[in-house]
């Protein structure tokens, strides 16, 4: 009989928002409380049925495998728009069904203006120990243009309430390359946010996603910073955050020492995770899957996991190798070549000798001991570097 412990994460998707932002292509929409309660019930059933299936699978395999959950992430949408008690109920179900590590990281995304003192206390009491505020900008004109529901002042109040409720691990999501944004307005955003001293800051460039209002009407908006301006903003971001004591540990993520996001690191290290909720993606064994995207149907299926999963993809060894490179190179620490050999049974040079040599020669990659990582120049054109690591076969 085998007796192993597997570390895994859990992602939980809450597909509701107060209002749709004009650039958003996530699965999210406004809904009334009846829908939110019905969704919560279906979600809890999905969690319970998944755990039951794991138990049956383990008995069939005659293993005594026990999952150890190291991180839980409530994303969306806006998880903080669920009615009182829902987050606590979901977490209670997760605890019933899985073995949660004592110091597991439990993150909840919140939008400024959607939390109050009692809700934040409820989250703390339920075990949430990390908040992630979607601020995007400290400039109220930029926020209004993006269709955000809050002002910077409302964010400051939500942040203050979060600290008061005892949250000592807070991320703030920010955005660059917003139409009309300049280096000066972005720098001003950093100044205002850093004055609050969050433990973690993410800064992603705005991407114009097909089918969003912004992409379809881009001519009606101020110009989007071009690629050169975007890179200048990226370099300024790195310098400003670095000089304020934030370490960049992934291309777009910065934190104070010890406050790196464990859940995201699990993704970038190709760790396994369950995905629960509409459109939630999971990765278990060598299988990637996601849940159906239709909220009404999700509620009707009420946790029937045989019918909830779609886009099931069984990864080949080549897929796994590519993912290991794409995800690993996003980390500033880079990929561990010894880890590559342990996972795939061959030295990295047997698969990528030419690609590594070529990118090192061009100053895009650097080898330091066992680590292979992007240089600053490599970060600027990381998509080009990563495309070199796509494996082609059959010819
Ligand atoms: S708050 Fe986030 S998930 Fe909701 S509409 Fe805006 S960008 Fe999309």
CSV table of C-alpha atoms and ligand atoms in Angstrom, one decimal:
chain,number,residue,atom,x,y,z
A,1,UNK,CA,0.0,0.0,0.0
A,2,UNK,CA,1.3,3.4,-0.9
A,3,UNK,CA,1.0,6.2,1.5
A,4,UNK,CA,1.9,9.5,-0.1
A,5,UNK,CA,1.0,13.1,0.4
A,6,UNK,CA,0.2,15.3,-2.6
A,7,UNK,CA,0.3,19.1,-2.3
A,8,UNK,CA,-2.4,20.7,-4.3
A,9,UNK,CA,-4.1,24.1,-4.7
A,10,UNK,CA,-7.8,24.9,-5.2
A,11,UNK,CA,-9.2,27.7,-7.4
A,12,UNK,CA,-12.8,28.7,-6.9
A,13,UNK,CA,-14.5,30.9,-9.5
A,14,UNK,CA,-17.2,33.4,-8.6
A,15,UNK,CA,-18.7,34.7,-11.8
A,16,UNK,CA,-20.5,37.8,-10.5
A,17,UNK,CA,-19.7,41.5,-10.7
A,18,UNK,CA,-21.6,44.6,-9.8
A,19,UNK,CA,-21.0,46.0,-13.3
A,20,UNK,CA,-19.0,44.8,-16.4
A,21,UNK,CA,-15.8,46.7,-16.9
A,22,UNK,CA,-15.3,47.7,-20.6
A,23,UNK,CA,-12.1,45.8,-21.1
A,24,UNK,CA,-13.1,42.6,-19.3
A,25,UNK,CA,-13.4,39.2,-21.0
A,26,UNK,CA,-13.6,37.1,-17.8
A,27,UNK,CA,-16.7,35.1,-17.1
A,28,UNK,CA,-18.5,37.7,-15.0
A,29,UNK,CA,-21.8,39.4,-14.9
A,30,UNK,CA,-24.3,41.1,-12.5
A,31,UNK,CA,-26.8,38.7,-10.9
A,32,UNK,CA,-29.4,38.8,-8.1
A,33,UNK,CA,-29.1,37.2,-4.7
A,34,UNK,CA,-31.3,34.2,-5.6
A,35,UNK,CA,-28.8,33.3,-8.4
A,36,UNK,CA,-25.8,33.8,-6.1
A,37,UNK,CA,-27.3,31.5,-3.5
A,38,UNK,CA,-28.2,28.8,-6.1
A,39,UNK,CA,-24.7,29.1,-7.5
A,40,UNK,CA,-23.1,28.7,-4.1
A,41,UNK,CA,-25.1,25.6,-3.5
A,42,UNK,CA,-24.1,24.1,-6.8
A,43,UNK,CA,-20.5,25.0,-6.1
A,44,UNK,CA,-20.5,23.3,-2.8
A,45,UNK,CA,-22.0,20.2,-4.4
A,46,UNK,CA,-19.2,20.2,-7.0
A,47,UNK,CA,-16.6,20.4,-4.2
A,48,UNK,CA,-18.2,17.5,-2.3
A,49,UNK,CA,-18.7,15.3,-5.3
A,50,UNK,CA,-15.1,15.9,-6.5
A,51,UNK,CA,-13.8,14.9,-3.0
A,52,UNK,CA,-16.1,11.8,-3.0
A,53,UNK,CA,-14.8,10.8,-6.4
A,54,UNK,CA,-11.2,11.1,-5.2
A,55,UNK,CA,-11.9,8.8,-2.3
A,56,UNK,CA,-13.4,6.2,-4.7
A,57,UNK,CA,-10.5,6.5,-7.2
A,58,UNK,CA,-8.1,6.0,-4.4
A,59,UNK,CA,-9.8,2.9,-3.1
A,60,UNK,CA,-9.9,1.5,-6.6
A,61,UNK,CA,-6.1,2.2,-7.0
A,62,UNK,CA,-5.5,0.7,-3.5
A,63,UNK,CA,-3.6,3.8,-2.5
A,64,UNK,CA,-3.8,5.7,0.7
A,65,UNK,CA,-3.1,9.0,-1.0
A,66,UNK,CA,-4.0,12.1,0.9
A,67,UNK,CA,-4.2,15.5,-0.8
A,68,UNK,CA,-2.8,18.3,1.2
A,69,UNK,CA,-4.2,21.7,0.1
A,70,UNK,CA,-1.5,24.4,0.4
A,71,UNK,CA,-3.5,27.3,-1.2
A,72,UNK,CA,-7.0,28.3,-2.0
A,73,UNK,CA,-7.8,31.2,-4.3
A,74,UNK,CA,-11.2,32.8,-4.8
A,75,UNK,CA,-11.2,34.6,-8.1
A,76,UNK,CA,-13.7,36.0,-10.4
A,77,UNK,CA,-15.7,38.0,-11.2
A,78,UNK,CA,-15.8,39.6,-7.8
A,79,UNK,CA,-16.0,37.0,-5.0
A,80,UNK,CA,-16.8,39.7,-2.5
A,81,UNK,CA,-20.2,40.3,-4.1
A,82,UNK,CA,-21.5,37.0,-2.7
A,83,UNK,CA,-24.1,37.5,0.0
A,84,UNK,CA,-23.1,37.2,3.7
A,85,UNK,CA,-22.3,33.7,4.8
A,86,UNK,CA,-21.6,32.3,1.3
A,87,UNK,CA,-17.8,32.4,1.5
A,88,UNK,CA,-17.8,30.9,4.9
A,89,UNK,CA,-20.1,28.1,3.7
A,90,UNK,CA,-17.9,27.3,0.7
A,91,UNK,CA,-14.8,27.2,2.9
A,92,UNK,CA,-16.5,25.0,5.4
A,93,UNK,CA,-17.3,22.5,2.6
A,94,UNK,CA,-13.7,22.7,1.4
A,95,UNK,CA,-12.4,21.9,5.0
A,96,UNK,CA,-14.9,19.0,5.3
A,97,UNK,CA,-13.7,17.5,2.1
A,98,UNK,CA,-9.9,18.2,2.0
A,99,UNK,CA,-7.0,18.2,4.3
A,100,UNK,CA,-6.0,21.9,4.5
A,101,UNK,CA,-2.4,22.7,5.6
A,102,UNK,CA,-2.3,24.7,8.8
A,103,UNK,CA,-0.7,27.7,7.2
A,104,UNK,CA,-2.3,27.4,3.8
A,105,UNK,CA,-2.6,30.6,1.9
A,106,UNK,CA,-6.3,31.5,1.4
A,107,UNK,CA,-6.8,34.4,-1.0
A,108,UNK,CA,-9.9,36.3,-1.9
A,109,UNK,CA,-10.2,38.8,-4.8
A,110,UNK,CA,-12.2,41.8,-3.7
A,111,UNK,CA,-13.2,45.0,-5.5
A,112,UNK,CA,-13.0,48.2,-3.6
A,113,UNK,CA,-16.4,49.4,-2.5
A,114,UNK,CA,-17.8,45.8,-2.3
A,115,UNK,CA,-16.5,45.1,1.3
A,116,UNK,CA,-17.6,46.4,4.6
A,117,UNK,CA,-16.4,45.8,8.2
A,118,UNK,CA,-18.7,42.9,9.0
A,119,UNK,CA,-18.0,41.1,5.7
A,120,UNK,CA,-14.2,41.4,6.1
A,121,UNK,CA,-14.5,40.0,9.6
A,122,UNK,CA,-16.6,37.1,8.2
A,123,UNK,CA,-13.8,36.4,5.7
A,124,UNK,CA,-11.1,36.5,8.5
A,125,UNK,CA,-13.2,34.2,10.7
A,126,UNK,CA,-13.7,31.8,7.8
A,127,UNK,CA,-9.9,31.5,7.4
A,128,UNK,CA,-9.2,33.9,4.5
A,129,UNK,CA,-5.8,35.3,5.2
A,130,UNK,CA,-4.9,37.2,2.0
A,131,UNK,CA,-6.9,39.8,0.1
A,132,UNK,CA,-6.3,40.9,-3.5
A,133,UNK,CA,-7.9,44.2,-4.4
A,134,UNK,CA,-8.5,45.0,-8.0
A,135,UNK,CA,-7.7,48.7,-8.0
A,136,UNK,CA,-6.1,49.0,-11.5
A,137,UNK,CA,-5.3,52.8,-11.2
A,138,UNK,CA,-5.3,55.5,-8.6
A,139,UNK,CA,-6.4,58.0,-11.2
A,140,UNK,CA,-10.2,58.5,-11.0
A,141,UNK,CA,-10.5,59.5,-14.6
A,142,UNK,CA,-8.8,56.3,-15.7
A,143,UNK,CA,-11.0,54.3,-13.4
A,144,UNK,CA,-14.1,55.9,-14.7
A,145,UNK,CA,-13.1,55.4,-18.3
A,146,UNK,CA,-12.4,51.7,-17.6
A,147,UNK,CA,-15.9,51.3,-16.2
A,148,UNK,CA,-14.7,50.5,-12.7
A,149,UNK,CA,-17.3,50.8,-10.0
A,150,UNK,CA,-15.1,52.6,-7.5
A,151,UNK,CA,-12.9,55.6,-6.9
A,152,UNK,CA,-9.4,55.7,-5.5
A,153,UNK,CA,-10.8,57.1,-2.3
A,154,UNK,CA,-13.2,54.1,-1.9
A,155,UNK,CA,-10.2,51.8,-2.4
A,156,UNK,CA,-8.3,53.6,0.4
A,157,UNK,CA,-11.3,53.1,2.7
A,158,UNK,CA,-11.7,49.4,1.8
A,159,UNK,CA,-7.9,48.9,2.3
A,160,UNK,CA,-8.2,50.6,5.7
A,161,UNK,CA,-11.1,48.4,6.8
A,162,UNK,CA,-9.1,45.3,5.6
A,163,UNK,CA,-6.2,46.2,7.8
A,164,UNK,CA,-8.6,46.9,10.7
A,165,UNK,CA,-10.1,43.4,10.2
A,166,UNK,CA,-6.6,42.0,10.6
A,167,UNK,CA,-5.4,41.3,7.1
A,168,UNK,CA,-1.7,41.6,7.0
A,169,UNK,CA,-1.2,40.1,3.5
A,170,UNK,CA,-2.8,42.3,0.8
A,171,UNK,CA,-2.2,42.4,-2.9
A,172,UNK,CA,-3.2,45.4,-5.1
A,173,UNK,CA,-3.7,44.7,-8.8
A,174,UNK,CA,-2.7,47.6,-11.1
A,175,UNK,CA,-2.7,48.1,-14.8
A,176,UNK,CA,-0.4,49.8,-17.3
A,177,UNK,CA,-1.1,50.7,-21.0
A,178,UNK,CA,-4.5,52.1,-20.2
A,179,UNK,CA,-5.8,54.4,-22.9
A,180,UNK,CA,-4.5,57.9,-22.2
A,181,UNK,CA,-2.3,56.8,-19.4
A,182,UNK,CA,1.2,58.4,-19.2
A,183,UNK,CA,4.3,57.5,-17.3
A,184,UNK,CA,3.4,60.4,-15.0
A,185,UNK,CA,-0.1,59.1,-14.1
A,186,UNK,CA,1.2,55.5,-13.7
A,187,UNK,CA,4.0,56.8,-11.4
A,188,UNK,CA,1.4,58.8,-9.4
A,189,UNK,CA,-0.6,55.6,-9.0
A,190,UNK,CA,2.5,53.8,-7.6
A,191,UNK,CA,3.1,56.7,-5.2
A,192,UNK,CA,-0.4,56.6,-3.8
A,193,UNK,CA,-0.6,52.8,-3.6
A,194,UNK,CA,2.8,52.4,-2.0
A,195,UNK,CA,2.0,55.0,0.6
A,196,UNK,CA,-0.4,52.3,2.0
A,197,UNK,CA,2.3,49.7,2.0
A,198,UNK,CA,0.6,46.6,0.6
A,199,UNK,CA,2.6,43.4,0.8
A,200,UNK,CA,2.2,42.6,-2.8
A,201,UNK,CA,1.6,44.5,-6.1
A,202,UNK,CA,0.8,43.0,-9.5
A,203,UNK,CA,1.1,45.2,-12.6
A,204,UNK,CA,-0.3,43.8,-15.9
A,205,UNK,CA,-0.5,45.6,-19.2
A,206,UNK,CA,-4.0,46.1,-20.4
A,207,UNK,CA,-4.7,43.7,-23.3
A,208,UNK,CA,-7.4,44.6,-25.8
A,209,UNK,CA,-9.5,41.4,-25.9
A,210,UNK,CA,-11.7,40.8,-28.9
A,211,UNK,CA,-15.4,41.2,-28.2
A,212,UNK,CA,-15.0,43.6,-25.3
A,213,UNK,CA,-16.6,47.1,-25.5
A,214,UNK,CA,-13.1,48.7,-25.4
A,215,UNK,CA,-11.7,46.7,-28.2
A,216,UNK,CA,-14.7,47.2,-30.4
A,217,UNK,CA,-14.8,51.0,-29.8
A,218,UNK,CA,-11.1,51.7,-29.3
A,219,UNK,CA,-11.3,54.7,-31.7
A,220,UNK,CA,-13.6,56.5,-29.2
A,221,UNK,CA,-10.9,56.4,-26.5
A,222,UNK,CA,-7.6,58.3,-26.0
A,223,UNK,CA,-4.6,56.5,-27.6
A,224,UNK,CA,-3.4,53.3,-26.0
A,225,UNK,CA,0.4,53.6,-25.1
A,226,UNK,CA,2.3,52.0,-28.0
A,227,UNK,CA,4.8,49.1,-27.5
A,228,UNK,CA,7.8,51.4,-26.8
A,229,UNK,CA,5.8,53.4,-24.2
A,230,UNK,CA,4.6,50.2,-22.7
A,231,UNK,CA,8.2,48.9,-22.3
A,232,UNK,CA,9.2,52.3,-20.8
A,233,UNK,CA,6.3,52.0,-18.3
A,234,UNK,CA,7.4,48.4,-17.5
A,235,UNK,CA,11.0,49.5,-16.8
A,236,UNK,CA,9.8,52.5,-14.7
A,237,UNK,CA,7.5,50.1,-12.8
A,238,UNK,CA,10.3,47.8,-12.0
A,239,UNK,CA,12.6,50.6,-10.8
A,240,UNK,CA,9.9,52.3,-8.7
A,241,UNK,CA,8.8,49.1,-7.0
A,242,UNK,CA,12.3,47.8,-6.5
A,243,UNK,CA,13.5,51.1,-4.9
A,244,UNK,CA,10.5,50.8,-2.5
A,245,UNK,CA,11.5,47.3,-1.4
A,246,UNK,CA,9.4,45.2,-3.6
A,247,UNK,CA,11.1,42.3,-5.2
A,248,UNK,CA,10.0,41.3,-8.7
A,249,UNK,CA,9.6,37.5,-8.5
A,250,UNK,CA,7.6,37.0,-11.7
A,251,UNK,CA,7.4,39.1,-14.9
A,252,UNK,CA,4.4,41.1,-13.5
A,253,UNK,CA,4.4,40.4,-9.8
A,254,UNK,CA,6.2,42.1,-7.0
A,255,UNK,CA,6.2,41.5,-3.2
A,256,UNK,CA,7.9,42.2,0.0
A,257,UNK,CA,10.1,39.3,1.1
A,258,UNK,CA,8.1,36.3,2.2
A,259,UNK,CA,4.9,37.6,0.7
A,260,UNK,CA,5.1,36.0,-2.8
A,261,UNK,CA,1.8,34.5,-3.8
A,262,UNK,CA,2.0,30.8,-3.1
A,263,UNK,CA,-1.0,30.0,-5.2
A,264,UNK,CA,0.4,31.7,-8.3
A,265,UNK,CA,3.8,30.1,-7.7
A,266,UNK,CA,2.0,26.7,-7.7
A,267,UNK,CA,0.8,27.6,-11.2
A,268,UNK,CA,4.2,28.7,-12.4
A,269,UNK,CA,5.8,25.5,-10.9
A,270,UNK,CA,3.2,23.3,-12.7
A,271,UNK,CA,1.7,22.2,-9.4
A,272,UNK,CA,-1.7,20.5,-9.4
A,273,UNK,CA,-4.9,22.2,-8.5
A,274,UNK,CA,-8.6,21.6,-8.5
A,275,UNK,CA,-10.8,24.2,-10.3
A,276,UNK,CA,-14.4,24.6,-8.9
A,277,UNK,CA,-17.1,26.9,-10.4
A,278,UNK,CA,-18.1,28.0,-13.8
A,279,UNK,CA,-15.2,28.3,-16.3
A,280,UNK,CA,-12.7,27.3,-13.5
A,281,UNK,CA,-9.7,25.5,-14.8
A,282,UNK,CA,-8.1,22.6,-13.0
A,283,UNK,CA,-4.9,20.6,-13.5
A,284,UNK,CA,-4.7,17.1,-11.9
A,285,UNK,CA,-2.3,14.3,-12.9
A,286,UNK,CA,-1.5,15.1,-16.5
A,287,UNK,CA,-5.0,16.3,-17.3
A,288,UNK,CA,-6.1,19.9,-17.8
A,289,UNK,CA,-9.8,20.7,-17.8
A,290,UNK,CA,-12.3,23.5,-17.2
A,291,UNK,CA,-15.9,23.7,-16.1
A,292,UNK,CA,-18.7,24.8,-18.4
A,293,UNK,CA,-19.1,28.6,-18.8
A,294,UNK,CA,-22.9,28.8,-18.7
A,295,UNK,CA,-24.0,30.0,-15.2
A,296,UNK,CA,-27.6,28.8,-15.6
A,297,UNK,CA,-26.5,25.4,-16.8
A,298,UNK,CA,-23.9,25.2,-14.0
A,299,UNK,CA,-26.6,25.7,-11.4
A,300,UNK,CA,-28.9,23.2,-13.1
A,301,UNK,CA,-26.2,20.5,-13.1
A,302,UNK,CA,-25.9,21.1,-9.4
A,303,UNK,CA,-22.4,19.6,-8.9
A,304,UNK,CA,-22.7,16.7,-11.4
A,305,UNK,CA,-19.0,16.5,-12.2
A,306,UNK,CA,-19.3,14.1,-15.0
A,307,UNK,CA,-21.2,16.8,-17.0
A,308,UNK,CA,-19.4,19.9,-15.6
A,309,UNK,CA,-16.0,19.3,-17.0
A,310,UNK,CA,-15.2,20.3,-20.6
A,311,UNK,CA,-12.1,21.1,-22.6
A,312,UNK,CA,-10.5,18.0,-21.1
A,313,UNK,CA,-6.9,17.8,-22.4
A,314,UNK,CA,-4.6,14.9,-21.6
A,315,UNK,CA,-1.1,16.3,-21.8
A,316,UNK,CA,1.7,14.5,-23.7
A,317,UNK,CA,5.2,14.6,-22.4
A,318,UNK,CA,6.0,17.3,-25.0
A,319,UNK,CA,3.1,19.4,-23.7
A,320,UNK,CA,4.4,19.0,-20.2
A,321,UNK,CA,7.9,20.0,-21.2
A,322,UNK,CA,6.7,23.1,-23.1
A,323,UNK,CA,4.6,24.2,-20.1
A,324,UNK,CA,7.4,23.7,-17.7
A,325,UNK,CA,9.5,26.1,-19.8
A,326,UNK,CA,6.8,28.7,-20.5
A,327,UNK,CA,5.6,28.9,-16.9
A,328,UNK,CA,9.1,28.5,-15.4
A,329,UNK,CA,10.6,31.3,-17.4
A,330,UNK,CA,8.0,33.7,-16.2
A,331,UNK,CA,9.6,33.5,-12.7
A,332,UNK,CA,12.6,35.7,-12.2
A,333,UNK,CA,14.4,32.7,-10.6
A,334,UNK,CA,13.9,30.9,-13.9
A,335,UNK,CA,13.8,27.2,-14.5
A,336,UNK,CA,15.8,24.7,-12.5
A,337,UNK,CA,17.6,22.5,-15.0
A,338,UNK,CA,18.0,19.7,-12.4
A,339,UNK,CA,14.3,19.8,-11.8
A,340,UNK,CA,13.7,19.4,-15.5
A,341,UNK,CA,15.9,16.3,-15.5
A,342,UNK,CA,14.1,14.9,-12.4
A,343,UNK,CA,10.6,15.4,-14.0
A,344,UNK,CA,11.4,14.4,-17.6
A,345,UNK,CA,14.2,11.9,-17.2
A,346,UNK,CA,16.6,13.6,-19.6
A,347,UNK,CA,19.0,16.6,-19.3
A,348,UNK,CA,17.5,19.8,-20.6
A,349,UNK,CA,20.2,20.0,-23.2
A,350,UNK,CA,18.9,16.8,-24.8
A,351,UNK,CA,15.7,18.6,-25.7
A,352,UNK,CA,16.7,22.3,-26.0
A,353,UNK,CA,20.5,22.5,-26.7
A,354,UNK,CA,20.1,24.7,-29.8
A,355,UNK,CA,17.4,26.9,-28.3
A,356,UNK,CA,19.3,27.6,-25.1
A,357,UNK,CA,22.6,28.3,-27.0
A,358,UNK,CA,20.9,30.6,-29.4
A,359,UNK,CA,19.1,32.7,-26.8
A,360,UNK,CA,22.1,32.8,-24.5
A,361,UNK,CA,24.2,34.1,-27.4
A,362,UNK,CA,21.7,36.8,-28.1
A,363,UNK,CA,21.7,37.9,-24.5
A,364,UNK,CA,18.1,36.9,-23.9
A,365,UNK,CA,18.7,34.0,-21.5
A,366,UNK,CA,21.4,33.5,-18.9
A,367,UNK,CA,22.5,30.3,-17.1
A,368,UNK,CA,23.4,30.8,-13.4
A,369,UNK,CA,24.3,27.5,-11.7
A,370,UNK,CA,21.3,25.2,-12.1
A,371,UNK,CA,19.0,28.0,-13.1
A,372,UNK,CA,18.2,29.2,-16.6
A,373,UNK,CA,16.5,32.6,-16.7
A,374,UNK,CA,15.5,35.5,-18.8
A,375,UNK,CA,17.7,38.6,-18.9
A,376,UNK,CA,16.1,42.1,-18.8
A,377,UNK,CA,16.3,42.2,-22.6
A,378,UNK,CA,14.8,38.7,-22.6
A,379,UNK,CA,11.9,39.9,-20.5
A,380,UNK,CA,11.2,42.7,-23.0
A,381,UNK,CA,10.7,40.2,-25.8
A,382,UNK,CA,9.7,37.2,-23.7
A,383,UNK,CA,7.0,36.0,-26.2
A,384,UNK,CA,9.7,35.6,-28.8
A,385,UNK,CA,12.0,33.7,-26.5
A,386,UNK,CA,9.3,31.4,-25.3
A,387,UNK,CA,8.1,30.6,-28.8
A,388,UNK,CA,11.6,29.0,-29.3
A,389,UNK,CA,10.6,26.4,-26.7
A,390,UNK,CA,7.6,25.1,-28.6
A,391,UNK,CA,8.4,21.6,-29.6
A,392,UNK,CA,7.5,20.5,-33.1
A,393,UNK,CA,7.3,16.9,-33.9
A,394,UNK,CA,6.5,14.6,-36.8
A,395,UNK,CA,9.1,16.0,-39.3
B,1,LIG,S1,-14.4,43.7,-11.8
B,1,LIG,FE1,-12.9,42.3,-12.8
B,1,LIG,S2,-14.1,40.5,-13.4
B,1,LIG,FE2,-15.5,42.1,-12.9
B,1,LIG,S3,-16.1,43.1,-14.8
B,1,LIG,FE3,-14.4,44.3,-13.9
B,1,LIG,S4,-12.5,43.3,-14.7
B,1,LIG,FE4,-14.2,41.9,-15.1
